[in-house]
Amino acid sequence: QQQVKQSPQSLIVQKGGISIINCAYENTAFDYFPWYQQFPGKGPALLIAIRPDVSEKKEGRFTISFNKSAKQFSLHIMDSQPGDSATYFCAASMNSGGSNYKLTFGKGTLLTVNP
Amino acid sequence: EAGVAQSPRYKIIEKRQSVAFWCNPISGHATLYWYQQILGQGPKLLIQFQNNGVVDDSQLPKDRFSAERLKGVDSTLKIQPAKLEDSAVYLCASSLRIFGTDTQYFGPGTRLTVL
């Protein structure tokens, strides 16, 4: 059962363009939605995260848009740079079993930014 | 601040052999996670420790996988015997506390190839 669906699987954009990655979730108990960035040979690193009580969060060139009614959220990378080329994972977590939170990841999007 | 350390970085074994991975989390982090990342997919949680106790091991194939965190610091993950489908990157992560909103810091992973 895939609880977080991510698209597209891969994305190619030109330098300076906007990269958009979408995710949809099924379980309304999810209450925390982080995005992770992973470079080849490295572990994922937290990029930006949002709670469902806000519709948008911006940090520098990275913005999360959140649509609670549609159960969808997306990552927008403005002015994309070649250094942004990486795999991006959306994730979701919920309180399960007392104070235990568990992250469920999407399958990832390989972003390539051409110079 | 030193990050999450893992070793070895790469391991190649024959099926039915055993293998062990080691993880040293960020100092002071109470929660430690082991994830399995199959090529082209997002990380999947195998087991979560809070100090030296297991919080969640619901997705750990217990007939062949085992993990321990004896002194509440470093941890080992063992596979015995290995199967072809165990080929993956095994990621260790740690967080300061158990809450889902606490950032998980990932190590570089161990790439396992089972022949």
mmCIF file with all atom_site columns, C-alpha atoms in Angstrom:
data_model
loop_
_atom_site.group_PDB
_atom_site.id
_atom_site.type_symbol
_atom_site.label_atom_id
_atom_site.label_alt_id
_atom_site.label_comp_id
_atom_site.label_asym_id
_atom_site.label_entity_id
_atom_site.label_seq_id
_atom_site.pdbx_PDB_ins_code
_atom_site.Cartn_x
_atom_site.Cartn_y
_atom_site.Cartn_z
_atom_site.occupancy
_atom_site.B_iso_or_equiv
_atom_site.pdbx_formal_charge
_atom_site.auth_seq_id
_atom_site.auth_comp_id
_atom_site.auth_asym_id
_atom_site.auth_atom_id
_atom_site.pdbx_PDB_model_num
ATOM 1   C CA . GLN A 1 1   ? 0.000  0.000   0.000   1.00 0.00 ? 1   GLN A CA 1
ATOM 2   C CA . GLN A 1 2   ? 1.588  3.218   -1.184  1.00 0.00 ? 2   GLN A CA 1
ATOM 3   C CA . GLN A 1 3   ? 0.408  5.930   1.162   1.00 0.00 ? 3   GLN A CA 1
ATOM 4   C CA . VAL A 1 4   ? 2.307  8.799   -0.477  1.00 0.00 ? 4   VAL A CA 1
ATOM 5   C CA . LYS A 1 5   ? 2.278  9.059   -4.271  1.00 0.00 ? 5   LYS A CA 1
ATOM 6   C CA . GLN A 1 6   ? 4.884  11.286  -5.912  1.00 0.00 ? 6   GLN A CA 1
ATOM 7   C CA . SER A 1 7   ? 5.139  12.595  -9.461  1.00 0.00 ? 7   SER A CA 1
ATOM 8   C CA . PRO A 1 8   ? 6.831  12.986  -11.816 1.00 0.00 ? 8   PRO A CA 1
ATOM 9   C CA . GLN A 1 9   ? 9.408  10.225  -11.548 1.00 0.00 ? 9   GLN A CA 1
ATOM 10  C CA . SER A 1 10  ? 11.940 12.437  -13.315 1.00 0.00 ? 10  SER A CA 1
ATOM 11  C CA . LEU A 1 11  ? 12.088 16.076  -14.324 1.00 0.00 ? 11  LEU A CA 1
ATOM 12  C CA . ILE A 1 12  ? 14.398 18.088  -16.536 1.00 0.00 ? 12  ILE A CA 1
ATOM 13  C CA . VAL A 1 13  ? 14.381 21.887  -16.363 1.00 0.00 ? 13  VAL A CA 1
ATOM 14  C CA . GLN A 1 14  ? 16.593 24.641  -17.674 1.00 0.00 ? 14  GLN A CA 1
ATOM 15  C CA . LYS A 1 15  ? 18.643 26.832  -15.389 1.00 0.00 ? 15  LYS A CA 1
ATOM 16  C CA . GLY A 1 16  ? 16.491 29.641  -14.077 1.00 0.00 ? 16  GLY A CA 1
ATOM 17  C CA . GLY A 1 17  ? 13.261 27.722  -14.593 1.00 0.00 ? 17  GLY A CA 1
ATOM 18  C CA . ILE A 1 18  ? 10.703 26.543  -12.057 1.00 0.00 ? 18  ILE A CA 1
ATOM 19  C CA . SER A 1 19  ? 10.725 22.929  -10.893 1.00 0.00 ? 19  SER A CA 1
ATOM 20  C CA . ILE A 1 20  ? 7.459  21.522  -9.568  1.00 0.00 ? 20  ILE A CA 1
ATOM 21  C CA . ILE A 1 21  ? 7.089  18.158  -7.843  1.00 0.00 ? 21  ILE A CA 1
ATOM 22  C CA . ASN A 1 22  ? 3.733  16.888  -6.642  1.00 0.00 ? 22  ASN A CA 1
ATOM 23  C CA . CYS A 1 23  ? 2.667  14.497  -3.929  1.00 0.00 ? 23  CYS A CA 1
ATOM 24  C CA . ALA A 1 24  ? -0.670 13.083  -2.833  1.00 0.00 ? 24  ALA A CA 1
ATOM 25  C CA . TYR A 1 25  ? -1.482 11.257  0.346   1.00 0.00 ? 25  TYR A CA 1
ATOM 26  C CA . GLU A 1 26  ? -4.356 9.046   1.403   1.00 0.00 ? 26  GLU A CA 1
ATOM 27  C CA . ASN A 1 27  ? -4.329 8.983   5.176   1.00 0.00 ? 27  ASN A CA 1
ATOM 28  C CA . THR A 1 28  ? -5.894 12.079  6.752   1.00 0.00 ? 28  THR A CA 1
ATOM 29  C CA . ALA A 1 29  ? -4.076 11.268  9.999   1.00 0.00 ? 29  ALA A CA 1
ATOM 30  C CA . PHE A 1 30  ? -0.832 12.521  8.462   1.00 0.00 ? 30  PHE A CA 1
ATOM 31  C CA . ASP A 1 31  ? 0.059  15.819  10.106  1.00 0.00 ? 31  ASP A CA 1
ATOM 32  C CA . TYR A 1 32  ? 3.620  16.624  9.075   1.00 0.00 ? 32  TYR A CA 1
ATOM 33  C CA . PHE A 1 33  ? 4.919  16.823  5.519   1.00 0.00 ? 33  PHE A CA 1
ATOM 34  C CA . PRO A 1 34  ? 8.685  17.197  4.959   1.00 0.00 ? 34  PRO A CA 1
ATOM 35  C CA . TRP A 1 35  ? 10.643 17.234  1.736   1.00 0.00 ? 35  TRP A CA 1
ATOM 36  C CA . TYR A 1 36  ? 14.067 15.603  1.600   1.00 0.00 ? 36  TYR A CA 1
ATOM 37  C CA . GLN A 1 37  ? 16.869 16.177  -0.922  1.00 0.00 ? 37  GLN A CA 1
ATOM 38  C CA . GLN A 1 38  ? 19.306 13.391  -1.746  1.00 0.00 ? 38  GLN A CA 1
ATOM 39  C CA . PHE A 1 39  ? 22.525 13.695  -3.747  1.00 0.00 ? 39  PHE A CA 1
ATOM 40  C CA . PRO A 1 40  ? 24.212 10.591  -5.204  1.00 0.00 ? 40  PRO A CA 1
ATOM 41  C CA . GLY A 1 41  ? 26.120 8.664   -2.556  1.00 0.00 ? 41  GLY A CA 1
ATOM 42  C CA . LYS A 1 42  ? 24.626 10.691  0.275   1.00 0.00 ? 42  LYS A CA 1
ATOM 43  C CA . GLY A 1 43  ? 21.761 10.184  2.659   1.00 0.00 ? 43  GLY A CA 1
ATOM 44  C CA . PRO A 1 44  ? 18.597 12.282  2.364   1.00 0.00 ? 44  PRO A CA 1
ATOM 45  C CA . ALA A 1 45  ? 18.663 15.693  4.033   1.00 0.00 ? 45  ALA A CA 1
ATOM 46  C CA . LEU A 1 46  ? 15.683 17.715  5.203   1.00 0.00 ? 46  LEU A CA 1
ATOM 47  C CA . LEU A 1 47  ? 14.944 20.574  2.821   1.00 0.00 ? 47  LEU A CA 1
ATOM 48  C CA . ILE A 1 48  ? 11.696 22.114  4.032   1.00 0.00 ? 48  ILE A CA 1
ATOM 49  C CA . ALA A 1 49  ? 8.587  20.946  5.889   1.00 0.00 ? 49  ALA A CA 1
ATOM 50  C CA . ILE A 1 50  ? 4.992  22.028  6.460   1.00 0.00 ? 50  ILE A CA 1
ATOM 51  C CA . ARG A 1 51  ? 2.142  21.322  8.869   1.00 0.00 ? 51  ARG A CA 1
ATOM 52  C CA . PRO A 1 52  ? -1.461 21.100  7.552   1.00 0.00 ? 52  PRO A CA 1
ATOM 53  C CA . ASP A 1 53  ? -2.565 24.239  9.363   1.00 0.00 ? 53  ASP A CA 1
ATOM 54  C CA . VAL A 1 54  ? -0.871 26.451  6.736   1.00 0.00 ? 54  VAL A CA 1
ATOM 55  C CA . SER A 1 55  ? -1.301 26.461  2.956   1.00 0.00 ? 55  SER A CA 1
ATOM 56  C CA . GLU A 1 56  ? 2.175  27.609  1.990   1.00 0.00 ? 56  GLU A CA 1
ATOM 57  C CA . LYS A 1 57  ? 5.683  27.797  3.382   1.00 0.00 ? 57  LYS A CA 1
ATOM 58  C CA . LYS A 1 58  ? 8.614  29.481  1.700   1.00 0.00 ? 58  LYS A CA 1
ATOM 59  C CA . GLU A 1 59  ? 12.307 29.201  2.458   1.00 0.00 ? 59  GLU A CA 1
ATOM 60  C CA . GLY A 1 60  ? 14.522 30.976  -0.023  1.00 0.00 ? 60  GLY A CA 1
ATOM 61  C CA . ARG A 1 61  ? 13.914 29.518  -3.490  1.00 0.00 ? 61  ARG A CA 1
ATOM 62  C CA . PHE A 1 62  ? 11.938 26.566  -2.102  1.00 0.00 ? 62  PHE A CA 1
ATOM 63  C CA . THR A 1 63  ? 8.178  26.711  -1.468  1.00 0.00 ? 63  THR A CA 1
ATOM 64  C CA . ILE A 1 64  ? 5.732  24.072  -0.287  1.00 0.00 ? 64  ILE A CA 1
ATOM 65  C CA . SER A 1 65  ? 2.108  24.493  -1.310  1.00 0.00 ? 65  SER A CA 1
ATOM 66  C CA . PHE A 1 66  ? -0.396 22.448  0.688   1.00 0.00 ? 66  PHE A CA 1
ATOM 67  C CA . ASN A 1 67  ? -4.015 21.645  -0.227  1.00 0.00 ? 67  ASN A CA 1
ATOM 68  C CA . LYS A 1 68  ? -5.622 19.854  2.701   1.00 0.00 ? 68  LYS A CA 1
ATOM 69  C CA . SER A 1 69  ? -8.997 19.244  1.024   1.00 0.00 ? 69  SER A CA 1
ATOM 70  C CA . ALA A 1 70  ? -7.348 17.641  -2.005  1.00 0.00 ? 70  ALA A CA 1
ATOM 71  C CA . LYS A 1 71  ? -4.785 15.815  0.167   1.00 0.00 ? 71  LYS A CA 1
ATOM 72  C CA . GLN A 1 72  ? -2.013 17.110  -2.038  1.00 0.00 ? 72  GLN A CA 1
ATOM 73  C CA . PHE A 1 73  ? 1.189  19.062  -1.526  1.00 0.00 ? 73  PHE A CA 1
ATOM 74  C CA . SER A 1 74  ? 3.888  20.221  -3.868  1.00 0.00 ? 74  SER A CA 1
ATOM 75  C CA . LEU A 1 75  ? 7.438  21.540  -3.893  1.00 0.00 ? 75  LEU A CA 1
ATOM 76  C CA . HIS A 1 76  ? 8.300  24.504  -6.074  1.00 0.00 ? 76  HIS A CA 1
ATOM 77  C CA . ILE A 1 77  ? 11.930 25.368  -6.763  1.00 0.00 ? 77  ILE A CA 1
ATOM 78  C CA . MET A 1 78  ? 12.227 28.866  -8.184  1.00 0.00 ? 78  MET A CA 1
ATOM 79  C CA . ASP A 1 79  ? 15.213 29.927  -10.307 1.00 0.00 ? 79  ASP A CA 1
ATOM 80  C CA . SER A 1 80  ? 16.413 26.317  -10.493 1.00 0.00 ? 80  SER A CA 1
ATOM 81  C CA . GLN A 1 81  ? 20.197 25.888  -10.519 1.00 0.00 ? 81  GLN A CA 1
ATOM 82  C CA . PRO A 1 82  ? 22.420 23.015  -11.692 1.00 0.00 ? 82  PRO A CA 1
ATOM 83  C CA . GLY A 1 83  ? 23.364 22.495  -8.040  1.00 0.00 ? 83  GLY A CA 1
ATOM 84  C CA . ASP A 1 84  ? 19.728 21.633  -7.332  1.00 0.00 ? 84  ASP A CA 1
ATOM 85  C CA . SER A 1 85  ? 20.111 18.478  -9.438  1.00 0.00 ? 85  SER A CA 1
ATOM 86  C CA . ALA A 1 86  ? 19.274 15.685  -7.009  1.00 0.00 ? 86  ALA A CA 1
ATOM 87  C CA . THR A 1 87  ? 16.526 13.264  -6.035  1.00 0.00 ? 87  THR A CA 1
ATOM 88  C CA . TYR A 1 88  ? 13.690 14.813  -4.056  1.00 0.00 ? 88  TYR A CA 1
ATOM 89  C CA . PHE A 1 89  ? 11.441 12.840  -1.743  1.00 0.00 ? 89  PHE A CA 1
ATOM 90  C CA . CYS A 1 90  ? 8.202  13.959  -0.212  1.00 0.00 ? 90  CYS A CA 1
ATOM 91  C CA . ALA A 1 91  ? 7.228  12.324  3.032   1.00 0.00 ? 91  ALA A CA 1
ATOM 92  C CA . ALA A 1 92  ? 4.462  12.297  5.588   1.00 0.00 ? 92  ALA A CA 1
ATOM 93  C CA . SER A 1 93  ? 4.205  11.310  9.202   1.00 0.00 ? 93  SER A CA 1
ATOM 94  C CA . MET A 1 94  ? 1.572  10.841  11.837  1.00 0.00 ? 94  MET A CA 1
ATOM 95  C CA . ASN A 1 95  ? 1.342  10.035  15.451  1.00 0.00 ? 95  ASN A CA 1
ATOM 96  C CA . SER A 1 96  ? 1.030  6.292   15.684  1.00 0.00 ? 96  SER A CA 1
ATOM 97  C CA . GLY A 1 97  ? 1.149  4.297   18.861  1.00 0.00 ? 97  GLY A CA 1
ATOM 98  C CA . GLY A 1 98  ? 1.555  6.858   21.559  1.00 0.00 ? 98  GLY A CA 1
ATOM 99  C CA . SER A 1 99  ? 4.270  9.378   20.811  1.00 0.00 ? 99  SER A CA 1
ATOM 100 C CA . ASN A 1 100 ? 5.817  7.384   17.972  1.00 0.00 ? 100 ASN A CA 1
ATOM 101 C CA . TYR A 1 101 ? 5.970  9.182   14.633  1.00 0.00 ? 101 TYR A CA 1
ATOM 102 C CA . LYS A 1 102 ? 6.869  7.293   11.468  1.00 0.00 ? 102 LYS A CA 1
ATOM 103 C CA . LEU A 1 103 ? 7.959  8.848   8.163   1.00 0.00 ? 103 LEU A CA 1
ATOM 104 C CA . THR A 1 104 ? 6.446  7.410   4.977   1.00 0.00 ? 104 THR A CA 1
ATOM 105 C CA . PHE A 1 105 ? 8.352  8.438   1.852   1.00 0.00 ? 105 PHE A CA 1
ATOM 106 C CA . GLY A 1 106 ? 7.263  8.857   -1.747  1.00 0.00 ? 106 GLY A CA 1
ATOM 107 C CA . LYS A 1 107 ? 9.221  7.088   -4.475  1.00 0.00 ? 107 LYS A CA 1
ATOM 108 C CA . GLY A 1 108 ? 11.266 10.154  -5.349  1.00 0.00 ? 108 GLY A CA 1
ATOM 109 C CA . THR A 1 109 ? 11.764 12.529  -8.273  1.00 0.00 ? 109 THR A CA 1
ATOM 110 C CA . LEU A 1 110 ? 15.086 12.781  -10.067 1.00 0.00 ? 110 LEU A CA 1
ATOM 111 C CA . LEU A 1 111 ? 15.569 16.448  -10.934 1.00 0.00 ? 111 LEU A CA 1
ATOM 112 C CA . THR A 1 112 ? 18.101 17.484  -13.547 1.00 0.00 ? 112 THR A CA 1
ATOM 113 C CA . VAL A 1 113 ? 18.758 21.176  -14.078 1.00 0.00 ? 113 VAL A CA 1
ATOM 114 C CA . ASN A 1 114 ? 20.567 21.868  -17.339 1.00 0.00 ? 114 ASN A CA 1
ATOM 115 C CA . PRO A 1 115 ? 22.974 24.815  -17.444 1.00 0.00 ? 115 PRO A CA 1
ATOM 116 C CA . GLU B 2 1   ? 28.915 18.734  14.830  1.00 0.00 ? 1   GLU B CA 1
ATOM 117 C CA . ALA B 2 2   ? 29.719 15.310  13.420  1.00 0.00 ? 2   ALA B CA 1
ATOM 118 C CA . GLY B 2 3   ? 27.000 13.664  11.362  1.00 0.00 ? 3   GLY B CA 1
ATOM 119 C CA . VAL B 2 4   ? 25.675 10.125  11.405  1.00 0.00 ? 4   VAL B CA 1
ATOM 120 C CA . ALA B 2 5   ? 28.468 7.663   10.682  1.00 0.00 ? 5   ALA B CA 1
ATOM 121 C CA . GLN B 2 6   ? 27.946 4.351   8.937   1.00 0.00 ? 6   GLN B CA 1
ATOM 122 C CA . SER B 2 7   ? 30.231 1.511   7.917   1.00 0.00 ? 7   SER B CA 1
ATOM 123 C CA . PRO B 2 8   ? 31.018 -0.155  5.688   1.00 0.00 ? 8   PRO B CA 1
ATOM 124 C CA . ARG B 2 9   ? 30.021 2.050   2.769   1.00 0.00 ? 9   ARG B CA 1
ATOM 125 C CA . TYR B 2 10  ? 29.842 -0.866  0.342   1.00 0.00 ? 10  TYR B CA 1
ATOM 126 C CA . LYS B 2 11  ? 29.420 -4.601  0.769   1.00 0.00 ? 11  LYS B CA 1
ATOM 127 C CA . ILE B 2 12  ? 29.129 -7.408  -1.744  1.00 0.00 ? 12  ILE B CA 1
ATOM 128 C CA . ILE B 2 13  ? 28.126 -10.871 -0.543  1.00 0.00 ? 13  ILE B CA 1
ATOM 129 C CA . GLU B 2 14  ? 26.759 -14.132 -1.900  1.00 0.00 ? 14  GLU B CA 1
ATOM 130 C CA . LYS B 2 15  ? 23.180 -15.110 -1.150  1.00 0.00 ? 15  LYS B CA 1
ATOM 131 C CA . ARG B 2 16  ? 22.748 -17.050 2.060   1.00 0.00 ? 16  ARG B CA 1
ATOM 132 C CA . GLN B 2 17  ? 25.763 -15.320 3.618   1.00 0.00 ? 17  GLN B CA 1
ATOM 133 C CA . SER B 2 18  ? 25.446 -13.009 6.602   1.00 0.00 ? 18  SER B CA 1
ATOM 134 C CA . VAL B 2 19  ? 26.317 -9.325  6.817   1.00 0.00 ? 19  VAL B CA 1
ATOM 135 C CA . ALA B 2 20  ? 26.336 -6.636  9.489   1.00 0.00 ? 20  ALA B CA 1
ATOM 136 C CA . PHE B 2 21  ? 26.135 -2.869  9.280   1.00 0.00 ? 21  PHE B CA 1
ATOM 137 C CA . TRP B 2 22  ? 27.189 -0.368  11.927  1.00 0.00 ? 22  TRP B CA 1
ATOM 138 C CA . CYS B 2 23  ? 25.800 3.065   12.738  1.00 0.00 ? 23  CYS B CA 1
ATOM 139 C CA . ASN B 2 24  ? 26.940 5.790   15.128  1.00 0.00 ? 24  ASN B CA 1
ATOM 140 C CA . PRO B 2 25  ? 24.278 8.498   15.495  1.00 0.00 ? 25  PRO B CA 1
ATOM 141 C CA . ILE B 2 26  ? 24.765 12.164  16.256  1.00 0.00 ? 26  ILE B CA 1
ATOM 142 C CA . SER B 2 27  ? 25.848 12.617  19.854  1.00 0.00 ? 27  SER B CA 1
ATOM 143 C CA . GLY B 2 28  ? 22.908 13.102  22.186  1.00 0.00 ? 28  GLY B CA 1
ATOM 144 C CA . HIS B 2 29  ? 20.281 11.846  19.755  1.00 0.00 ? 29  HIS B CA 1
ATOM 145 C CA . ALA B 2 30  ? 17.913 9.515   21.559  1.00 0.00 ? 30  ALA B CA 1
ATOM 146 C CA . THR B 2 31  ? 16.136 8.112   18.528  1.00 0.00 ? 31  THR B CA 1
ATOM 147 C CA . LEU B 2 32  ? 17.803 5.942   15.895  1.00 0.00 ? 32  LEU B CA 1
ATOM 148 C CA . TYR B 2 33  ? 16.280 4.578   12.693  1.00 0.00 ? 33  TYR B CA 1
ATOM 149 C CA . TRP B 2 34  ? 17.300 1.970   10.130  1.00 0.00 ? 34  TRP B CA 1
ATOM 150 C CA . TYR B 2 35  ? 15.840 2.351   6.629   1.00 0.00 ? 35  TYR B CA 1
ATOM 151 C CA . GLN B 2 36  ? 16.071 0.194   3.523   1.00 0.00 ? 36  GLN B CA 1
ATOM 152 C CA . GLN B 2 37  ? 16.230 2.088   0.224   1.00 0.00 ? 37  GLN B CA 1
ATOM 153 C CA . ILE B 2 38  ? 15.780 -0.066  -2.857  1.00 0.00 ? 38  ILE B CA 1
ATOM 154 C CA . LEU B 2 39  ? 16.957 1.488   -6.121  1.00 0.00 ? 39  LEU B CA 1
ATOM 155 C CA . GLY B 2 40  ? 14.339 3.869   -7.484  1.00 0.00 ? 40  GLY B CA 1
ATOM 156 C CA . GLN B 2 41  ? 12.294 3.966   -4.289  1.00 0.00 ? 41  GLN B CA 1
ATOM 157 C CA . GLY B 2 42  ? 12.069 6.035   -1.174  1.00 0.00 ? 42  GLY B CA 1
ATOM 158 C CA . PRO B 2 43  ? 13.491 4.882   2.149   1.00 0.00 ? 43  PRO B CA 1
ATOM 159 C CA . LYS B 2 44  ? 11.391 2.334   4.034   1.00 0.00 ? 44  LYS B CA 1
ATOM 160 C CA . LEU B 2 45  ? 11.615 2.202   7.812   1.00 0.00 ? 45  LEU B CA 1
ATOM 161 C CA . LEU B 2 46  ? 12.859 -1.131  9.137   1.00 0.00 ? 46  LEU B CA 1
ATOM 162 C CA . ILE B 2 47  ? 13.255 -0.410  12.835  1.00 0.00 ? 47  ILE B CA 1
ATOM 163 C CA . GLN B 2 48  ? 13.191 2.516   15.242  1.00 0.00 ? 48  GLN B CA 1
ATOM 164 C CA . PHE B 2 49  ? 14.948 2.700   18.619  1.00 0.00 ? 49  PHE B CA 1
ATOM 165 C CA . GLN B 2 50  ? 14.325 5.109   21.464  1.00 0.00 ? 50  GLN B CA 1
ATOM 166 C CA . ASN B 2 51  ? 17.540 4.960   23.520  1.00 0.00 ? 51  ASN B CA 1
ATOM 167 C CA . ASN B 2 52  ? 18.181 1.203   23.675  1.00 0.00 ? 52  ASN B CA 1
ATOM 168 C CA . GLY B 2 53  ? 14.549 0.097   23.364  1.00 0.00 ? 53  GLY B CA 1
ATOM 169 C CA . VAL B 2 54  ? 12.698 -0.875  20.190  1.00 0.00 ? 54  VAL B CA 1
ATOM 170 C CA . VAL B 2 55  ? 9.782  1.441   19.412  1.00 0.00 ? 55  VAL B CA 1
ATOM 171 C CA . ASP B 2 56  ? 8.721  0.059   16.034  1.00 0.00 ? 56  ASP B CA 1
ATOM 172 C CA . ASP B 2 57  ? 9.962  -2.988  14.140  1.00 0.00 ? 57  ASP B CA 1
ATOM 173 C CA . SER B 2 58  ? 6.736  -3.811  12.321  1.00 0.00 ? 58  SER B CA 1
ATOM 174 C CA . GLN B 2 59  ? 8.406  -3.760  8.882   1.00 0.00 ? 59  GLN B CA 1
ATOM 175 C CA . LEU B 2 60  ? 11.545 -5.663  9.871   1.00 0.00 ? 60  LEU B CA 1
ATOM 176 C CA . PRO B 2 61  ? 11.703 -9.177  8.330   1.00 0.00 ? 61  PRO B CA 1
ATOM 177 C CA . LYS B 2 62  ? 12.473 -10.781 11.637  1.00 0.00 ? 62  LYS B CA 1
ATOM 178 C CA . ASP B 2 63  ? 13.198 -14.208 10.180  1.00 0.00 ? 63  ASP B CA 1
ATOM 179 C CA . ARG B 2 64  ? 16.426 -12.851 8.704   1.00 0.00 ? 64  ARG B CA 1
ATOM 180 C CA . PHE B 2 65  ? 16.986 -9.312  9.974   1.00 0.00 ? 65  PHE B CA 1
ATOM 181 C CA . SER B 2 66  ? 17.999 -8.308  13.497  1.00 0.00 ? 66  SER B CA 1
ATOM 182 C CA . ALA B 2 67  ? 19.123 -5.060  15.054  1.00 0.00 ? 67  ALA B CA 1
ATOM 183 C CA . GLU B 2 68  ? 20.366 -3.914  18.398  1.00 0.00 ? 68  GLU B CA 1
ATOM 184 C CA . ARG B 2 69  ? 21.348 -0.729  20.180  1.00 0.00 ? 69  ARG B CA 1
ATOM 185 C CA . LEU B 2 70  ? 22.808 -2.100  23.380  1.00 0.00 ? 70  LEU B CA 1
ATOM 186 C CA . LYS B 2 71  ? 24.070 1.030   25.155  1.00 0.00 ? 71  LYS B CA 1
ATOM 187 C CA . GLY B 2 72  ? 21.639 3.466   23.594  1.00 0.00 ? 72  GLY B CA 1
ATOM 188 C CA . VAL B 2 73  ? 24.303 4.910   21.316  1.00 0.00 ? 73  VAL B CA 1
ATOM 189 C CA . ASP B 2 74  ? 25.596 3.022   18.294  1.00 0.00 ? 74  ASP B CA 1
ATOM 190 C CA . SER B 2 75  ? 23.642 0.283   16.566  1.00 0.00 ? 75  SER B CA 1
ATOM 191 C CA . THR B 2 76  ? 24.153 -2.752  14.344  1.00 0.00 ? 76  THR B CA 1
ATOM 192 C CA . LEU B 2 77  ? 21.822 -4.213  11.737  1.00 0.00 ? 77  LEU B CA 1
ATOM 193 C CA . LYS B 2 78  ? 22.374 -7.827  10.687  1.00 0.00 ? 78  LYS B CA 1
ATOM 194 C CA . ILE B 2 79  ? 21.028 -9.900  7.840   1.00 0.00 ? 79  ILE B CA 1
ATOM 195 C CA . GLN B 2 80  ? 21.320 -13.685 8.051   1.00 0.00 ? 80  GLN B CA 1
ATOM 196 C CA . PRO B 2 81  ? 20.923 -15.300 5.585   1.00 0.00 ? 81  PRO B CA 1
ATOM 197 C CA . ALA B 2 82  ? 20.853 -12.692 2.836   1.00 0.00 ? 82  ALA B CA 1
ATOM 198 C CA . LYS B 2 83  ? 18.597 -12.983 -0.196  1.00 0.00 ? 83  LYS B CA 1
ATOM 199 C CA . LEU B 2 84  ? 18.935 -11.411 -3.628  1.00 0.00 ? 84  LEU B CA 1
ATOM 200 C CA . GLU B 2 85  ? 16.068 -9.005  -2.845  1.00 0.00 ? 85  GLU B CA 1
ATOM 201 C CA . ASP B 2 86  ? 18.026 -7.575  0.084   1.00 0.00 ? 86  ASP B CA 1
ATOM 202 C CA . SER B 2 87  ? 20.221 -5.670  -2.362  1.00 0.00 ? 87  SER B CA 1
ATOM 203 C CA . ALA B 2 88  ? 19.644 -2.055  -1.374  1.00 0.00 ? 88  ALA B CA 1
ATOM 204 C CA . VAL B 2 89  ? 21.135 0.903   0.440   1.00 0.00 ? 89  VAL B CA 1
ATOM 205 C CA . TYR B 2 90  ? 20.735 0.663   4.197   1.00 0.00 ? 90  TYR B CA 1
ATOM 206 C CA . LEU B 2 91  ? 20.397 4.074   5.763   1.00 0.00 ? 91  LEU B CA 1
ATOM 207 C CA . CYS B 2 92  ? 20.770 4.954   9.402   1.00 0.00 ? 92  CYS B CA 1
ATOM 208 C CA . ALA B 2 93  ? 19.216 8.140   10.754  1.00 0.00 ? 93  ALA B CA 1
ATOM 209 C CA . SER B 2 94  ? 18.952 9.778   14.138  1.00 0.00 ? 94  SER B CA 1
ATOM 210 C CA . SER B 2 95  ? 16.866 12.493  15.731  1.00 0.00 ? 95  SER B CA 1
ATOM 211 C CA . LEU B 2 96  ? 17.079 14.335  18.998  1.00 0.00 ? 96  LEU B CA 1
ATOM 212 C CA . ARG B 2 97  ? 13.699 13.084  20.203  1.00 0.00 ? 97  ARG B CA 1
ATOM 213 C CA . ILE B 2 98  ? 11.045 10.638  19.087  1.00 0.00 ? 98  ILE B CA 1
ATOM 214 C CA . PHE B 2 99  ? 8.581  13.192  17.734  1.00 0.00 ? 99  PHE B CA 1
ATOM 215 C CA . GLY B 2 100 ? 7.812  13.159  14.010  1.00 0.00 ? 100 GLY B CA 1
ATOM 216 C CA . THR B 2 101 ? 8.503  16.844  13.676  1.00 0.00 ? 101 THR B CA 1
ATOM 217 C CA . ASP B 2 102 ? 12.079 16.370  14.899  1.00 0.00 ? 102 ASP B CA 1
ATOM 218 C CA . THR B 2 103 ? 14.480 16.432  11.965  1.00 0.00 ? 103 THR B CA 1
ATOM 219 C CA . GLN B 2 104 ? 15.927 13.074  11.039  1.00 0.00 ? 104 GLN B CA 1
ATOM 220 C CA . TYR B 2 105 ? 19.595 13.242  10.087  1.00 0.00 ? 105 TYR B CA 1
ATOM 221 C CA . PHE B 2 106 ? 20.699 10.524  7.704   1.00 0.00 ? 106 PHE B CA 1
ATOM 222 C CA . GLY B 2 107 ? 24.065 8.871   7.316   1.00 0.00 ? 107 GLY B CA 1
ATOM 223 C CA . PRO B 2 108 ? 25.572 8.173   3.865   1.00 0.00 ? 108 PRO B CA 1
ATOM 224 C CA . GLY B 2 109 ? 24.272 4.608   3.864   1.00 0.00 ? 109 GLY B CA 1
ATOM 225 C CA . THR B 2 110 ? 25.731 1.179   3.160   1.00 0.00 ? 110 THR B CA 1
ATOM 226 C CA . ARG B 2 111 ? 25.198 -0.128  -0.356  1.00 0.00 ? 111 ARG B CA 1
ATOM 227 C CA . LEU B 2 112 ? 24.639 -3.898  -0.183  1.00 0.00 ? 112 LEU B CA 1
ATOM 228 C CA . THR B 2 113 ? 24.847 -6.097  -3.264  1.00 0.00 ? 113 THR B CA 1
ATOM 229 C CA . VAL B 2 114 ? 23.740 -9.715  -2.894  1.00 0.00 ? 114 VAL B CA 1
ATOM 230 C CA . LEU B 2 115 ? 24.911 -11.988 -5.715  1.00 0.00 ? 115 LEU B CA 1
#
